Tab-separated table of C-alpha atoms and ligand atoms in Angstrom:
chain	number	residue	atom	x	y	z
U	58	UNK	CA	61.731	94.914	-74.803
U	59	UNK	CA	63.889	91.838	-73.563
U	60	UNK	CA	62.804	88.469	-73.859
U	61	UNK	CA	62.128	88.054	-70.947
U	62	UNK	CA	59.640	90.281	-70.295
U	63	UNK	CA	58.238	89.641	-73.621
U	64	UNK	CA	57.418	86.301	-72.337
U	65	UNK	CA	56.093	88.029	-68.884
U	66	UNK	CA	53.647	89.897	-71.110
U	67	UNK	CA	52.302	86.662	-73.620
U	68	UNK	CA	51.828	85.298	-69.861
U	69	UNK	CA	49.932	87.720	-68.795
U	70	UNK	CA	47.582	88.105	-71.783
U	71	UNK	CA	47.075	84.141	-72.830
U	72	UNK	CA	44.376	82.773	-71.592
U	73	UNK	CA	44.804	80.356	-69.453
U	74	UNK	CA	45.226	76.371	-69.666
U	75	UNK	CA	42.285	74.919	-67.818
U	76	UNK	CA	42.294	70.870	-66.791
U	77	UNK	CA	38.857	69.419	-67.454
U	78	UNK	CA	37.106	66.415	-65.904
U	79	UNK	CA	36.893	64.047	-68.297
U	80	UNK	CA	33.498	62.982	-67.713
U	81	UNK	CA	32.320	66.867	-68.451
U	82	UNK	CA	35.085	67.350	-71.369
U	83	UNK	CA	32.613	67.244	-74.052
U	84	UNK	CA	30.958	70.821	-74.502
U	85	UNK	CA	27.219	71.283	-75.770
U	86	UNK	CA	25.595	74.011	-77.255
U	87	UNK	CA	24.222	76.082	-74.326
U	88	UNK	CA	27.005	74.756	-71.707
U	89	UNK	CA	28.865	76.706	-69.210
U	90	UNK	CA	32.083	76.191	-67.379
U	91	UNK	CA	31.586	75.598	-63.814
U	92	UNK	CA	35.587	75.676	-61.885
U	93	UNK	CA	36.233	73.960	-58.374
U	94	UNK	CA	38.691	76.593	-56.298
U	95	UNK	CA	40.467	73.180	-54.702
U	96	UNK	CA	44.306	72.700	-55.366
U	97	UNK	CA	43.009	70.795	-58.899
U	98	UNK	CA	40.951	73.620	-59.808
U	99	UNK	CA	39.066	71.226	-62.628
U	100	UNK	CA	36.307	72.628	-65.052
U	101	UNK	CA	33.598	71.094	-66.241
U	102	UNK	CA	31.077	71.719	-68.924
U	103	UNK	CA	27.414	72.052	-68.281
U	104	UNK	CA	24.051	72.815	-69.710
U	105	UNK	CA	22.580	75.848	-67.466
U	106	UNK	CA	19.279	75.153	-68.887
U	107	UNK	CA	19.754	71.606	-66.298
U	108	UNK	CA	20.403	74.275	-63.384
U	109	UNK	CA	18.572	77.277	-63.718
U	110	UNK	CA	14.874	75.210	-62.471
U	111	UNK	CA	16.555	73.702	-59.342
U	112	UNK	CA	19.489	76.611	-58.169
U	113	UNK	CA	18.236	80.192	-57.368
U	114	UNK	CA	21.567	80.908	-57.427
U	115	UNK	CA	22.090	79.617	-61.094
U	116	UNK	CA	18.321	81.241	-61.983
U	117	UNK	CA	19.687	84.818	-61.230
U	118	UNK	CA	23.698	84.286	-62.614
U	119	UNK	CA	24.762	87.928	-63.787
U	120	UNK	CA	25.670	87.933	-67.772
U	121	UNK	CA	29.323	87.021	-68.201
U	122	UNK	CA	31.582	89.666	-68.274
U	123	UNK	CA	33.982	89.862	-71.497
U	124	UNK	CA	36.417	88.459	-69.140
U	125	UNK	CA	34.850	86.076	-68.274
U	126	UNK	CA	34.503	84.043	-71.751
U	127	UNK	CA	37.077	81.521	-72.738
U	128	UNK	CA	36.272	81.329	-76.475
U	129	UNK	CA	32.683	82.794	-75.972
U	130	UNK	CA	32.168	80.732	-73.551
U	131	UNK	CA	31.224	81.479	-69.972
U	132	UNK	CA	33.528	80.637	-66.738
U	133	UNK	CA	32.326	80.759	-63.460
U	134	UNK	CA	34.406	79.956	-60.842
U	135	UNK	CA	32.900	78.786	-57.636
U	136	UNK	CA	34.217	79.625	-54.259
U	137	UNK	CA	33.991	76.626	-51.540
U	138	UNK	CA	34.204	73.713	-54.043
U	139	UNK	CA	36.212	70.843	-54.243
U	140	UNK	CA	36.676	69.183	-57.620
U	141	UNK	CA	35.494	65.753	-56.436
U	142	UNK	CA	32.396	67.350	-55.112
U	143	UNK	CA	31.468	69.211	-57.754
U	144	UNK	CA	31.925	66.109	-60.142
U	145	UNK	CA	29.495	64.281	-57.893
U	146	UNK	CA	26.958	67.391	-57.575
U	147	UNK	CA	27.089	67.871	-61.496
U	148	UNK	CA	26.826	64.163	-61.981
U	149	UNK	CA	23.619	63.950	-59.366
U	150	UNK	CA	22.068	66.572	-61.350
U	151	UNK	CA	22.575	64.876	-64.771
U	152	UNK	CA	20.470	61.726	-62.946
U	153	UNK	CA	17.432	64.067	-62.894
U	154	UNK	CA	16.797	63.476	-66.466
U	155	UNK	CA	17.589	60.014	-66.730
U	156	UNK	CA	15.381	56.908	-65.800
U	157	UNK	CA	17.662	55.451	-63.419
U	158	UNK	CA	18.612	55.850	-59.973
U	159	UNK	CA	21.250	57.955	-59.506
U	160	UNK	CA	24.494	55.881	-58.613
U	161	UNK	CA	27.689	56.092	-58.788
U	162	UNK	CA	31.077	54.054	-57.941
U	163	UNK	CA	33.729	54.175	-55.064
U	164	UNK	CA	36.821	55.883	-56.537
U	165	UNK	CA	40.096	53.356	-55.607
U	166	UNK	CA	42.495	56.619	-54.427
U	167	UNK	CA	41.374	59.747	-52.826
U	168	UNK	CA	39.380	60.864	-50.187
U	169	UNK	CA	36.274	58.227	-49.102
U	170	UNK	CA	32.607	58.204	-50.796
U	171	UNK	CA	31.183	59.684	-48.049
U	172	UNK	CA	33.355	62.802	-47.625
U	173	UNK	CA	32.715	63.572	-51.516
U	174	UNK	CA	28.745	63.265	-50.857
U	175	UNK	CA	29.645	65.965	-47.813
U	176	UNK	CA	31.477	68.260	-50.678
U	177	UNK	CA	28.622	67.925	-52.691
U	178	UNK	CA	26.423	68.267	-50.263
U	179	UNK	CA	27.999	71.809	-49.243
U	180	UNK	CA	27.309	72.831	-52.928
U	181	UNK	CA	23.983	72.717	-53.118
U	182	UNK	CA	23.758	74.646	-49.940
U	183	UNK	CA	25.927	77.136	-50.853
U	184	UNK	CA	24.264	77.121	-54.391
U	185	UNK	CA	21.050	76.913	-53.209
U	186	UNK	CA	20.163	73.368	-54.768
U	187	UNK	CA	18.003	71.708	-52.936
U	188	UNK	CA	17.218	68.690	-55.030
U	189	UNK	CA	20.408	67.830	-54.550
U	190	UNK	CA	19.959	66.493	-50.610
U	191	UNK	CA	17.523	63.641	-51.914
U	192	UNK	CA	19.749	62.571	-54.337
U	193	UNK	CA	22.305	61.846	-51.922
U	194	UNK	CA	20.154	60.533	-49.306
U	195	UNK	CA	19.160	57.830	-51.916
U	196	UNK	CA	22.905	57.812	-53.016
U	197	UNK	CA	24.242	56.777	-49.348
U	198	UNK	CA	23.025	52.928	-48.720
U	199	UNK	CA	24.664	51.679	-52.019
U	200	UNK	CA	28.043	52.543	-50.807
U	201	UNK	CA	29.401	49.087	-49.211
U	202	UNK	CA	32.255	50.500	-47.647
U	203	UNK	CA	30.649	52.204	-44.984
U	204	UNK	CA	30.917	51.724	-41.093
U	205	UNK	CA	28.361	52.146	-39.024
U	206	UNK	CA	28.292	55.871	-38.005
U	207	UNK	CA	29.266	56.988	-40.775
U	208	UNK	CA	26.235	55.224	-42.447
U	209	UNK	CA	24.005	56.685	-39.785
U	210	UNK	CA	25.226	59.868	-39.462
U	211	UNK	CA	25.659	60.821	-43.057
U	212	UNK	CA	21.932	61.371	-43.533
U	213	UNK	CA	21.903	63.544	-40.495
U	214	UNK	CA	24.043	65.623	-41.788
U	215	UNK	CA	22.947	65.824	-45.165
U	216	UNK	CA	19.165	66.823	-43.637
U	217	UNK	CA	21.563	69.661	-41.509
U	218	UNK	CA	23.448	70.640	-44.392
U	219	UNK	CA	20.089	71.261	-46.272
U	220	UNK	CA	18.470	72.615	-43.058
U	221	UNK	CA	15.177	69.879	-43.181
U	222	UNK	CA	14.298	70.114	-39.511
U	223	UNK	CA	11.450	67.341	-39.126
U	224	UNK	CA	13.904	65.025	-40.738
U	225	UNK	CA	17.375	66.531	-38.607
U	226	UNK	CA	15.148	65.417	-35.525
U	227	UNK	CA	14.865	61.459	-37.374
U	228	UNK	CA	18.172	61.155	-38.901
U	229	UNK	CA	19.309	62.284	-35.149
U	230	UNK	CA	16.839	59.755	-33.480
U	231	UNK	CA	18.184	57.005	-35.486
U	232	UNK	CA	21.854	57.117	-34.372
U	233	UNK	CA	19.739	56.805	-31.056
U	234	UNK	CA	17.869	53.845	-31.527
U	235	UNK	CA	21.415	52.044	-33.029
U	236	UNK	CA	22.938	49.578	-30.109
U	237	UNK	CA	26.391	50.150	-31.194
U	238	UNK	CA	26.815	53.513	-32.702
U	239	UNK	CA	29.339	55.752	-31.061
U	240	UNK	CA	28.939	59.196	-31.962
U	241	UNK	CA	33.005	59.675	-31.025
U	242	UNK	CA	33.325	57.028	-33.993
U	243	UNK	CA	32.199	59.669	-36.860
U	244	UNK	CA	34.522	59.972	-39.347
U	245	UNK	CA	36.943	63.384	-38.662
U	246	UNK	CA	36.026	65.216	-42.255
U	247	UNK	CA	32.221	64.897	-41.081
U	248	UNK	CA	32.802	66.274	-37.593
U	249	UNK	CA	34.871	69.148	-39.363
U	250	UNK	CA	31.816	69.872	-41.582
U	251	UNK	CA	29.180	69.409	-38.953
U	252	UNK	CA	31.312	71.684	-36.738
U	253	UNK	CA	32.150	74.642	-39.244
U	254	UNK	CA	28.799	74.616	-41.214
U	255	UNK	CA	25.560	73.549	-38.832
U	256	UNK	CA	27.582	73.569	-34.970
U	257	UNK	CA	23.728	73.846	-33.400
U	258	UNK	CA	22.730	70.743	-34.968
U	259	UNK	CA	26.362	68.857	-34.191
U	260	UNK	CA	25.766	70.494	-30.879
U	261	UNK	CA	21.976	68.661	-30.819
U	262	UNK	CA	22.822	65.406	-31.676
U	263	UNK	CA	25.982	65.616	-28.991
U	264	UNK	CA	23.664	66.335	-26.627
U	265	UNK	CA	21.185	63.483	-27.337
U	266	UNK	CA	24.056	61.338	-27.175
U	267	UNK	CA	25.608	62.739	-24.105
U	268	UNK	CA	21.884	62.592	-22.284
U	269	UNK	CA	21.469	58.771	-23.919
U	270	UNK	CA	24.908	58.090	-22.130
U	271	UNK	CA	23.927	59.314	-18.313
U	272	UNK	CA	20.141	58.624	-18.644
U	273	UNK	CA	20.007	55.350	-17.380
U	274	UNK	CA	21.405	56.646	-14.079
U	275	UNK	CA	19.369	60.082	-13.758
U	276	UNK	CA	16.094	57.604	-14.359
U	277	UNK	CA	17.259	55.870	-11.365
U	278	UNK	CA	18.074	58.663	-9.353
U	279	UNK	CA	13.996	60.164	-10.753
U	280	UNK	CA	12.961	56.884	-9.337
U	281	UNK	CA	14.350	57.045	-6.341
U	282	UNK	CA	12.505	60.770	-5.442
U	283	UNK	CA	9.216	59.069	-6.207
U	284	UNK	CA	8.865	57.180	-3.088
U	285	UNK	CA	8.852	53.879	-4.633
U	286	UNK	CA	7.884	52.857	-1.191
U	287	UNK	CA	4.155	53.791	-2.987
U	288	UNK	CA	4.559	50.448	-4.690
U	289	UNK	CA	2.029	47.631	-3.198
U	290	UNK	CA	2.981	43.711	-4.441
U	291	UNK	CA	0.227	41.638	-5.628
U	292	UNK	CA	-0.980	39.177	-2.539
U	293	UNK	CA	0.590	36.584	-4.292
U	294	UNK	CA	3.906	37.697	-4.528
U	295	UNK	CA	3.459	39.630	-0.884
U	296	UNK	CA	2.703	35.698	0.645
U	297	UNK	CA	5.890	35.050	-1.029
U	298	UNK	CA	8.274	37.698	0.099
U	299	UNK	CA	8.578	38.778	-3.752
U	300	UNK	CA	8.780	42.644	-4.042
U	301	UNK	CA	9.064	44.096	-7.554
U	302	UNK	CA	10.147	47.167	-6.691
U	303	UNK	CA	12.978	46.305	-4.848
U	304	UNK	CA	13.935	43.712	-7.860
U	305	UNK	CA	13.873	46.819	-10.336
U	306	UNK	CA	15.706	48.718	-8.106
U	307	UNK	CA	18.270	46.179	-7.527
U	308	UNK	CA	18.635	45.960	-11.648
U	309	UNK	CA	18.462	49.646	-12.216
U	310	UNK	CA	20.943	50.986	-10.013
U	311	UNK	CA	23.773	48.968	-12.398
U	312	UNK	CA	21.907	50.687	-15.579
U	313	UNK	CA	23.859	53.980	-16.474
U	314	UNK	CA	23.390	54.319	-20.139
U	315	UNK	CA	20.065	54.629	-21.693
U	316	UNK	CA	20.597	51.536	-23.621
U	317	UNK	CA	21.132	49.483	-20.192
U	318	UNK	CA	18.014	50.976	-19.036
U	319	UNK	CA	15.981	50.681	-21.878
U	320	UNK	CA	16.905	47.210	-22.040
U	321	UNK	CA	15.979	46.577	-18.244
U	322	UNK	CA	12.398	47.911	-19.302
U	323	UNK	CA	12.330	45.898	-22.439
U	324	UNK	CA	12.739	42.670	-20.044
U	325	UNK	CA	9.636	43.957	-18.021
U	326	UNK	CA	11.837	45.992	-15.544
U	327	UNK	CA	12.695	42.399	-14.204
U	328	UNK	CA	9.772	41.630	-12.848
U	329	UNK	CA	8.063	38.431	-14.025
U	330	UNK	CA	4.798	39.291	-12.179
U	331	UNK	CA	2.525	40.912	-14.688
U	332	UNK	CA	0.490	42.065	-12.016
U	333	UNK	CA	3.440	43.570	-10.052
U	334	UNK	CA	5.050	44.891	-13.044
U	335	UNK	CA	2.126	47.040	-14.177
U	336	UNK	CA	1.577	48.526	-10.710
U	337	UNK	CA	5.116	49.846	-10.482
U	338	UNK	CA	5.052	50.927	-13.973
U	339	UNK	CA	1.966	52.878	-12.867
U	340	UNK	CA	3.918	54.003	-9.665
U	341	UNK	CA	6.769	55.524	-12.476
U	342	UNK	CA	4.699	56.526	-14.799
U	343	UNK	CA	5.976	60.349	-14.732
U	344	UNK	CA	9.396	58.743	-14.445
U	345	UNK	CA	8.833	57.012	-17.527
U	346	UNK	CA	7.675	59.137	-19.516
U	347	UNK	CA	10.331	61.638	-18.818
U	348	UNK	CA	12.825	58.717	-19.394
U	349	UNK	CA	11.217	58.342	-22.907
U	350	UNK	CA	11.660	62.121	-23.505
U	351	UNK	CA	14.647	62.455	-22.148
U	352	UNK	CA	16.721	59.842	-23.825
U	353	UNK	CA	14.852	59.920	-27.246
U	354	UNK	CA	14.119	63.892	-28.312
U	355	UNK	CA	15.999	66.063	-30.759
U	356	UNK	CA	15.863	69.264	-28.509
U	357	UNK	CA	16.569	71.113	-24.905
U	358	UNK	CA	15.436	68.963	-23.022
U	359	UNK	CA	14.872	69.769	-19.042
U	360	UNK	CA	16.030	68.035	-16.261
U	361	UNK	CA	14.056	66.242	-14.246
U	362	UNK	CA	13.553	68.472	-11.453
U	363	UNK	CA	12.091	70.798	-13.701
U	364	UNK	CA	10.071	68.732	-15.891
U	365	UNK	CA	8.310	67.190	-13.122
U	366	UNK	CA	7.567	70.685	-11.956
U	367	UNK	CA	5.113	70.948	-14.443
U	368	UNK	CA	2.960	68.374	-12.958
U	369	UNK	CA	2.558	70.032	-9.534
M	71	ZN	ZN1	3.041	40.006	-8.155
């Protein structure tokens, strides 16, 4: 046999080198080794007595395979990770036996906080780990170097990710009720995520956000079909040539956005009669309430046309 091939063979045979993470170097008595499948492939020891309560997936884990041991113990490789994420996951599962809140520090070089969470969030949904979604969620507001949407989207989807729909339909609501988020301002690794892994809940909240941005101008246009002609002005503001209707109308037909219009309604639809005001309110009532709908539910929502169909 040349030496070369010699060498092929020792190659071939030797097990191989594995990097750790140093925070899961150590080994215990009943750990495994978990492997990310990212460029830096890093292992990590762990108990599987810490996963097998919380992860179906880790509660039924075939018996190792010869093969598989690297000196007796186990190696699992798991597909879909990245090293940075699974140190995270690992490191939010650790917290469940320890008094304190599980936190943990912004890393100066690599990718931001938030994308890690979204690795380890992908984990425990591939890995069925549920636990793990509340552990970020409580994770998220201690990292200062947030922006906005990312701070307000993240726990949408996280809730997505872990497919929580009473709280998908909040998380969504509350990028909503924000003044200044911008939904085309979400970091690009979250909209890849939300794309690839929950697109009907990405497609949900764009269409919240795409309704919130016409709304204001739809409401008008819902307003307008109502005959606000139906609207009477008190005698006091009749005597004085004051007509509410026509001072809403005036207001509203600048409004596009939901935020515009919601903000026109917050100021009393501009009318400083109380009398006046709560007799065209009265007069919009269906209006309104589709407005509310409309601009503030996590769902298909119907046009107007439709919706007011139901009421005939
Ligand atoms: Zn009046």
């Amino acid at each position: 046999m040349s030496n070369l091939a010699a060498q092929d063979n020792a190659a071939l045979t030797s097990p191989p080198i594995l990097q750790y993470h140093p925070q899961f170097k150590q080994i215990g008595p009943r750990d495994i080794i978990l492997q990310a499948d990212d460029e830096a492939r890093l292992c990590f020891h762990f108990d599987l007595a810490r996963l097998l309560p919380i992860s179906s997936f880790f509660a039924d884990l075939a018996n190792p395979l010869p093969s598989d041991l690297i000196d007796n113990t186990p190696l699992y490789p798991l597909i879909d990770t990245t090293s940075a994420g699974l140190a995270l996951f690992l490191s939010a599962i650790e917290s469940l036996s320890s008094a304190e809140p599980f936190r943990t520090k912004q890393s100066i070089s690599g990718p931001p906080l938030a994308q890690i969470v979204l690795e380890a969030a992908l984990i425990g949904r591939r890995y069925d780990t549920p636990v793990i979604t509340r552990l970020l969620c409580e994770l998220q507001p201690h990292d200062p170097m947030q922006d906005m949407e990312t701070r307000l989207a993240m726990p949408f989807a996280l809730w997505a990710l872990a497919g929580v729909a009473d709280q998908i339909a909040d998380a969504a609501r509350a990028t909503a009720r924000c003044d200044t988020f911008d939904i085309i301002n979400i970091p690009s690794y979250m909209f890849d995520i939300l794309q690839n892994w929950v697109p009907v809940h990405w497609m949900g909240l764009q269409g919240l956000h795409l309704r919130r941005a016409s709304a204001g101008s739809r409401f008008y246009q819902a307003c307008l079909s109502t005959r606000p002609s139906r609207f009477r002005a008190c005698e006091a503001c009749e005597a004085g040539g004051v007509d509410g209707a026509e001072i809403f109308g005036r207001e509203a037909y600048h409004a596009y956005s939901a935020r515009d219009m919601e903000a026109l309604l917050k100021r009393g639809l501009g009318i400083s009669c109380r009398e006046c005001r709560g007799s065209l309110e009265e007069v919009l009532r269906v209006q309104l309430a589709w407005f509310r709908e409309f601009t503030q539910k996590y769902d298909f929502v119907t046009s107007y046309a439709q919706w007011i169909a139901r009421f005939r």
